[in-house]
Amino acid sequence: MSDDSPDSSSPLQPGPDRPIYTLSVASEILETHPRTLMLYETVGLVTPSRTPTNRRRYTQRDIERLRMIQTLTRRLGVNLASARYLVAMLHSLREHRIGLPEGLRALERHGLSGGA
């Protein structure tokens, strides 16, 4: 007997972890050059999925992470190494359900949102 209920791990299901955005679409969404996204990948800020033909695919969660990086670097003047550290710290704090210290709450007020 087959189960026709949707499987949450199916690649056809919508969700924040489904790799659907190409490099060009992601760069349009983020209003940045595709080379910038490739640089972010090179320095370890984001790791997009790859298709069988080795093309990059970004998830909604990747887009949110990249927006956070843009806020840090463009609006707040943070360098890429510090942005990587801050994004990792925010992710770790959320993962362990630890409240954000005042300095990091101030970052959120500047437009950093939850997708780290």
CSV table of N, CA and C in Angstrom, one decimal:
chain,number,residue,atom,x,y,z
A,1,MET,N,0.8,-1.2,0.0
A,1,MET,CA,0.0,0.0,0.0
A,1,MET,C,0.9,1.2,0.0
A,2,SER,N,0.7,2.2,-0.9
A,2,SER,CA,1.5,3.3,-1.0
A,2,SER,C,0.9,4.5,-0.2
A,3,ASP,N,1.8,5.3,0.4
A,3,ASP,CA,1.4,6.4,1.2
A,3,ASP,C,1.5,7.7,0.3
A,4,ASP,N,0.4,8.3,0.0
A,4,ASP,CA,0.4,9.5,-0.9
A,4,ASP,C,0.6,10.8,-0.1
A,5,SER,N,0.9,10.7,1.2
A,5,SER,CA,1.0,12.0,1.9
A,5,SER,C,2.4,12.6,1.6
A,6,PRO,N,2.4,13.9,1.5
A,6,PRO,CA,3.7,14.6,1.2
A,6,PRO,C,4.8,14.3,2.2
A,7,ASP,N,6.0,14.1,1.7
A,7,ASP,CA,7.1,13.8,2.5
A,7,ASP,C,7.9,15.1,2.7
A,8,SER,N,8.2,15.5,4.0
A,8,SER,CA,8.8,16.8,4.2
A,8,SER,C,10.2,16.8,3.7
A,9,SER,N,10.8,15.6,3.4
A,9,SER,CA,12.2,15.6,2.9
A,9,SER,C,12.2,15.6,1.4
A,10,SER,N,11.1,15.6,0.7
A,10,SER,CA,11.0,15.6,-0.7
A,10,SER,C,11.5,16.9,-1.3
A,11,PRO,N,12.3,16.8,-2.4
A,11,PRO,CA,12.9,18.0,-3.0
A,11,PRO,C,11.8,18.9,-3.7
A,12,LEU,N,10.6,18.3,-3.8
A,12,LEU,CA,9.5,19.1,-4.5
A,12,LEU,C,8.7,19.9,-3.5
A,13,GLN,N,8.9,19.7,-2.2
A,13,GLN,CA,8.2,20.4,-1.2
A,13,GLN,C,8.8,21.8,-1.0
A,14,PRO,N,7.9,22.8,-0.9
A,14,PRO,CA,8.4,24.2,-0.6
A,14,PRO,C,8.9,24.2,0.8
A,15,GLY,N,9.9,25.2,1.0
A,15,GLY,CA,10.4,25.3,2.4
A,15,GLY,C,11.7,26.1,2.3
A,16,PRO,N,12.1,26.6,3.5
A,16,PRO,CA,13.3,27.4,3.6
A,16,PRO,C,14.6,26.7,3.2
A,17,ASP,N,14.6,25.4,3.2
A,17,ASP,CA,15.9,24.7,2.9
A,17,ASP,C,15.8,24.0,1.5
A,18,ARG,N,14.9,24.4,0.7
A,18,ARG,CA,14.8,23.8,-0.7
A,18,ARG,C,15.7,24.7,-1.6
A,19,PRO,N,16.7,24.1,-2.3
A,19,PRO,CA,17.6,24.9,-3.1
A,19,PRO,C,16.9,25.2,-4.5
A,20,ILE,N,16.4,26.4,-4.6
A,20,ILE,CA,15.6,26.7,-5.8
A,20,ILE,C,16.2,27.9,-6.6
A,21,TYR,N,17.0,28.8,-6.0
A,21,TYR,CA,17.4,30.0,-6.6
A,21,TYR,C,18.8,29.8,-7.3
A,22,THR,N,18.8,30.1,-8.6
A,22,THR,CA,20.1,30.1,-9.3
A,22,THR,C,21.0,31.2,-8.9
A,23,LEU,N,22.2,31.2,-9.3
A,23,LEU,CA,23.1,32.3,-8.9
A,23,LEU,C,22.6,33.6,-9.5
A,24,SER,N,22.1,33.7,-10.7
A,24,SER,CA,21.6,34.9,-11.3
A,24,SER,C,20.4,35.4,-10.6
A,25,VAL,N,19.5,34.5,-10.2
A,25,VAL,CA,18.2,34.9,-9.5
A,25,VAL,C,18.6,35.4,-8.1
A,26,ALA,N,19.4,34.7,-7.4
A,26,ALA,CA,19.8,35.1,-6.0
A,26,ALA,C,20.5,36.5,-6.1
A,27,SER,N,21.3,36.7,-7.1
A,27,SER,CA,22.0,38.0,-7.2
A,27,SER,C,21.0,39.1,-7.5
A,28,GLU,N,20.0,38.8,-8.3
A,28,GLU,CA,18.9,39.8,-8.5
A,28,GLU,C,18.1,40.1,-7.2
A,29,ILE,N,17.8,39.1,-6.5
A,29,ILE,CA,17.0,39.2,-5.3
A,29,ILE,C,17.8,40.1,-4.3
A,30,LEU,N,19.1,39.9,-4.2
A,30,LEU,CA,20.0,40.6,-3.3
A,30,LEU,C,20.5,41.9,-3.8
A,31,GLU,N,20.2,42.2,-5.1
A,31,GLU,CA,20.7,43.4,-5.7
A,31,GLU,C,22.2,43.5,-5.6
A,32,THR,N,22.9,42.4,-6.0
A,32,THR,CA,24.4,42.4,-6.0
A,32,THR,C,24.9,41.6,-7.2
A,33,HIS,N,26.1,41.7,-7.5
A,33,HIS,CA,26.7,41.1,-8.6
A,33,HIS,C,26.9,39.6,-8.3
A,34,PRO,N,26.7,38.7,-9.3
A,34,PRO,CA,27.0,37.3,-9.0
A,34,PRO,C,28.4,37.0,-8.5
A,35,ARG,N,29.4,37.7,-8.9
A,35,ARG,CA,30.7,37.5,-8.4
A,35,ARG,C,30.8,37.7,-6.9
A,36,THR,N,30.0,38.6,-6.4
A,36,THR,CA,30.0,38.8,-5.0
A,36,THR,C,29.5,37.6,-4.2
A,37,LEU,N,28.5,36.9,-4.7
A,37,LEU,CA,28.0,35.7,-4.1
A,37,LEU,C,29.1,34.6,-4.2
A,38,MET,N,29.8,34.6,-5.3
A,38,MET,CA,30.8,33.6,-5.5
A,38,MET,C,32.0,33.9,-4.5
A,39,LEU,N,32.3,35.1,-4.3
A,39,LEU,CA,33.3,35.5,-3.3
A,39,LEU,C,32.8,35.1,-1.9
A,40,TYR,N,31.6,35.3,-1.5
A,40,TYR,CA,31.0,34.9,-0.2
A,40,TYR,C,31.2,33.4,-0.1
A,41,GLU,N,31.0,32.6,-1.1
A,41,GLU,CA,31.2,31.2,-1.1
A,41,GLU,C,32.6,30.8,-0.8
A,42,THR,N,33.5,31.5,-1.5
A,42,THR,CA,35.0,31.2,-1.4
A,42,THR,C,35.5,31.5,0.0
A,43,VAL,N,35.0,32.5,0.6
A,43,VAL,CA,35.5,32.8,2.0
A,43,VAL,C,34.6,32.1,3.1
A,44,GLY,N,33.7,31.3,2.7
A,44,GLY,CA,33.0,30.4,3.6
A,44,GLY,C,31.8,31.1,4.3
A,45,LEU,N,31.2,32.1,3.7
A,45,LEU,CA,30.1,32.8,4.3
A,45,LEU,C,28.8,32.0,4.0
A,46,VAL,N,28.7,31.4,2.8
A,46,VAL,CA,27.6,30.6,2.4
A,46,VAL,C,28.0,29.4,1.6
A,47,THR,N,27.3,28.3,1.6
A,47,THR,CA,27.6,27.2,0.8
A,47,THR,C,26.4,26.7,0.1
A,48,PRO,N,26.2,27.2,-1.1
A,48,PRO,CA,25.0,26.8,-1.9
A,48,PRO,C,25.0,25.3,-2.3
A,49,SER,N,23.9,24.7,-2.5
A,49,SER,CA,23.8,23.4,-3.0
A,49,SER,C,24.3,23.4,-4.4
A,50,ARG,N,24.6,22.2,-5.0
A,50,ARG,CA,25.0,22.1,-6.4
A,50,ARG,C,24.1,21.1,-7.1
A,51,THR,N,23.8,21.4,-8.3
A,51,THR,CA,23.0,20.5,-9.1
A,51,THR,C,24.0,19.4,-9.6
A,52,PRO,N,23.4,18.3,-10.3
A,52,PRO,CA,24.3,17.3,-10.8
A,52,PRO,C,25.3,17.9,-11.9
A,53,THR,N,24.9,19.0,-12.5
A,53,THR,CA,25.8,19.7,-13.5
A,53,THR,C,26.7,20.7,-12.8
A,54,ASN,N,26.7,20.7,-11.5
A,54,ASN,CA,27.6,21.6,-10.7
A,54,ASN,C,27.2,23.1,-10.7
A,55,ARG,N,25.9,23.4,-10.9
A,55,ARG,CA,25.4,24.7,-10.9
A,55,ARG,C,24.9,25.0,-9.4
A,56,ARG,N,25.1,26.2,-9.0
A,56,ARG,CA,24.8,26.6,-7.7
A,56,ARG,C,23.3,26.8,-7.5
A,57,ARG,N,22.7,26.4,-6.4
A,57,ARG,CA,21.3,26.6,-6.1
A,57,ARG,C,21.3,27.1,-4.6
A,58,TYR,N,20.6,28.2,-4.4
A,58,TYR,CA,20.5,28.8,-3.1
A,58,TYR,C,19.1,28.6,-2.5
A,59,THR,N,19.0,28.4,-1.2
A,59,THR,CA,17.8,28.2,-0.5
A,59,THR,C,17.3,29.6,0.0
A,60,GLN,N,16.0,29.6,0.5
A,60,GLN,CA,15.5,30.8,1.1
A,60,GLN,C,16.4,31.1,2.3
A,61,ARG,N,16.8,30.1,3.1
A,61,ARG,CA,17.6,30.3,4.2
A,61,ARG,C,19.0,30.9,3.8
A,62,ASP,N,19.6,30.5,2.7
A,62,ASP,CA,20.8,31.1,2.2
A,62,ASP,C,20.6,32.6,1.9
A,63,ILE,N,19.4,32.9,1.3
A,63,ILE,CA,19.1,34.3,0.9
A,63,ILE,C,19.0,35.2,2.2
A,64,GLU,N,18.4,34.6,3.2
A,64,GLU,CA,18.3,35.4,4.5
A,64,GLU,C,19.7,35.6,5.1
A,65,ARG,N,20.5,34.6,5.1
A,65,ARG,CA,21.9,34.7,5.6
A,65,ARG,C,22.6,35.7,4.8
A,66,LEU,N,22.5,35.7,3.5
A,66,LEU,CA,23.2,36.7,2.7
A,66,LEU,C,22.7,38.1,2.9
A,67,ARG,N,21.4,38.3,3.2
A,67,ARG,CA,20.9,39.6,3.5
A,67,ARG,C,21.5,40.1,4.8
A,68,MET,N,21.6,39.2,5.8
A,68,MET,CA,22.3,39.5,7.0
A,68,MET,C,23.7,40.0,6.8
A,69,ILE,N,24.4,39.3,6.0
A,69,ILE,CA,25.8,39.6,5.6
A,69,ILE,C,25.9,41.0,5.0
A,70,GLN,N,24.9,41.2,4.1
A,70,GLN,CA,24.9,42.5,3.4
A,70,GLN,C,24.6,43.7,4.4
A,71,THR,N,23.7,43.4,5.3
A,71,THR,CA,23.5,44.5,6.4
A,71,THR,C,24.7,44.7,7.2
A,72,LEU,N,25.4,43.7,7.6
A,72,LEU,CA,26.6,43.8,8.3
A,72,LEU,C,27.7,44.6,7.6
A,73,THR,N,27.9,44.2,6.3
A,73,THR,CA,29.0,44.8,5.5
A,73,THR,C,28.7,46.2,5.0
A,74,ARG,N,27.5,46.3,4.4
A,74,ARG,CA,27.1,47.6,3.7
A,74,ARG,C,26.6,48.7,4.7
A,75,ARG,N,25.7,48.3,5.6
A,75,ARG,CA,25.2,49.3,6.5
A,75,ARG,C,26.0,49.6,7.7
A,76,LEU,N,26.6,48.5,8.2
A,76,LEU,CA,27.3,48.7,9.5
A,76,LEU,C,28.9,48.7,9.3
A,77,GLY,N,29.4,48.5,8.1
A,77,GLY,CA,30.8,48.6,7.9
A,77,GLY,C,31.7,47.5,8.4
A,78,VAL,N,31.1,46.3,8.6
A,78,VAL,CA,31.8,45.2,9.2
A,78,VAL,C,32.5,44.5,8.0
A,79,ASN,N,33.8,44.1,8.2
A,79,ASN,CA,34.5,43.3,7.2
A,79,ASN,C,34.0,41.9,7.1
A,80,LEU,N,34.4,41.2,6.0
A,80,LEU,CA,33.9,39.8,5.8
A,80,LEU,C,34.2,38.8,6.9
A,81,ALA,N,35.5,38.9,7.4
A,81,ALA,CA,35.9,38.0,8.4
A,81,ALA,C,35.0,38.2,9.7
A,82,SER,N,34.8,39.4,10.1
A,82,SER,CA,33.9,39.7,11.2
A,82,SER,C,32.5,39.3,11.0
A,83,ALA,N,32.0,39.5,9.8
A,83,ALA,CA,30.6,39.2,9.4
A,83,ALA,C,30.5,37.7,9.6
A,84,ARG,N,31.5,36.9,9.1
A,84,ARG,CA,31.4,35.4,9.2
A,84,ARG,C,31.3,35.0,10.7
A,85,TYR,N,32.1,35.7,11.5
A,85,TYR,CA,32.1,35.4,13.0
A,85,TYR,C,30.8,35.7,13.6
A,86,LEU,N,30.3,36.9,13.3
A,86,LEU,CA,29.0,37.3,13.9
A,86,LEU,C,27.8,36.5,13.4
A,87,VAL,N,27.8,36.1,12.2
A,87,VAL,CA,26.7,35.2,11.7
A,87,VAL,C,26.8,33.9,12.4
A,88,ALA,N,28.0,33.3,12.5
A,88,ALA,CA,28.2,32.0,13.2
A,88,ALA,C,27.7,32.1,14.7
A,89,MET,N,28.1,33.2,15.3
A,89,MET,CA,27.7,33.4,16.7
A,89,MET,C,26.2,33.5,16.9
A,90,LEU,N,25.5,34.3,16.0
A,90,LEU,CA,24.1,34.4,16.1
A,90,LEU,C,23.4,33.1,15.9
A,91,HIS,N,23.9,32.3,14.9
A,91,HIS,CA,23.4,31.0,14.6
A,91,HIS,C,23.5,30.1,15.9
A,92,SER,N,24.7,30.1,16.5
A,92,SER,CA,25.0,29.3,17.6
A,92,SER,C,24.1,29.7,18.8
A,93,LEU,N,23.9,31.0,19.0
A,93,LEU,CA,23.0,31.4,20.1
A,93,LEU,C,21.6,31.0,19.9
A,94,ARG,N,21.1,31.1,18.7
A,94,ARG,CA,19.8,30.7,18.4
A,94,ARG,C,19.6,29.2,18.5
A,95,GLU,N,20.6,28.5,18.0
A,95,GLU,CA,20.6,27.0,18.1
A,95,GLU,C,20.5,26.5,19.5
A,96,HIS,N,21.1,27.2,20.4
A,96,HIS,CA,21.1,26.8,21.8
A,96,HIS,C,20.1,27.5,22.6
A,97,ARG,N,19.2,28.3,21.9
A,97,ARG,CA,18.1,29.1,22.5
A,97,ARG,C,18.6,30.0,23.6
A,98,ILE,N,19.7,30.6,23.4
A,98,ILE,CA,20.3,31.6,24.3
A,98,ILE,C,19.8,33.0,23.9
A,99,GLY,N,19.4,33.8,24.8
A,99,GLY,CA,19.0,35.1,24.5
A,99,GLY,C,20.1,36.0,24.0
A,100,LEU,N,19.8,36.9,23.1
A,100,LEU,CA,20.9,37.7,22.6
A,100,LEU,C,21.4,38.8,23.6
A,101,PRO,N,22.7,39.0,23.7
A,101,PRO,CA,23.2,40.1,24.5
A,101,PRO,C,22.7,41.4,23.9
A,102,GLU,N,22.8,42.5,24.7
A,102,GLU,CA,22.3,43.8,24.2
A,102,GLU,C,23.0,44.2,22.9
A,103,GLY,N,24.3,44.0,22.8
A,103,GLY,CA,25.0,44.5,21.5
A,103,GLY,C,24.4,43.8,20.3
A,104,LEU,N,24.1,42.5,20.4
A,104,LEU,CA,23.5,41.7,19.3
A,104,LEU,C,22.1,42.1,19.1
A,105,ARG,N,21.4,42.4,20.1
A,105,ARG,CA,20.0,42.9,19.9
A,105,ARG,C,20.0,44.2,19.1
A,106,ALA,N,21.0,45.0,19.4
A,106,ALA,CA,21.1,46.3,18.6
A,106,ALA,C,21.4,46.0,17.1
A,107,LEU,N,22.1,44.9,16.8
A,107,LEU,CA,22.3,44.5,15.4
A,107,LEU,C,21.0,44.1,14.8
A,108,GLU,N,20.2,43.4,15.5
A,108,GLU,CA,18.9,43.0,15.0
A,108,GLU,C,18.0,44.2,14.7
A,109,ARG,N,18.1,45.2,15.6
A,109,ARG,CA,17.3,46.4,15.4
A,109,ARG,C,17.8,47.2,14.1
A,110,HIS,N,19.0,46.9,13.7
A,110,HIS,CA,19.5,47.5,12.4
A,110,HIS,C,19.1,46.7,11.2
A,111,GLY,N,18.3,45.6,11.4
A,111,GLY,CA,17.8,44.9,10.2
A,111,GLY,C,18.3,43.5,10.1
A,112,LEU,N,19.0,43.0,11.0
A,112,LEU,CA,19.4,41.6,11.0
A,112,LEU,C,18.3,40.7,11.4
A,113,SER,N,17.9,39.8,10.6
A,113,SER,CA,16.7,38.9,10.9
A,113,SER,C,17.2,37.5,11.2
A,114,GLY,N,16.2,36.7,11.5
A,114,GLY,CA,16.4,35.4,12.1
A,114,GLY,C,17.1,34.3,11.3
A,115,GLY,N,17.4,34.4,10.0
A,115,GLY,CA,17.8,33.2,9.3
A,115,GLY,C,19.3,32.8,9.4
A,116,ALA,N,20.0,33.2,10.3
A,116,ALA,CA,21.4,32.8,10.4
A,116,ALA,C,21.7,31.4,10.3
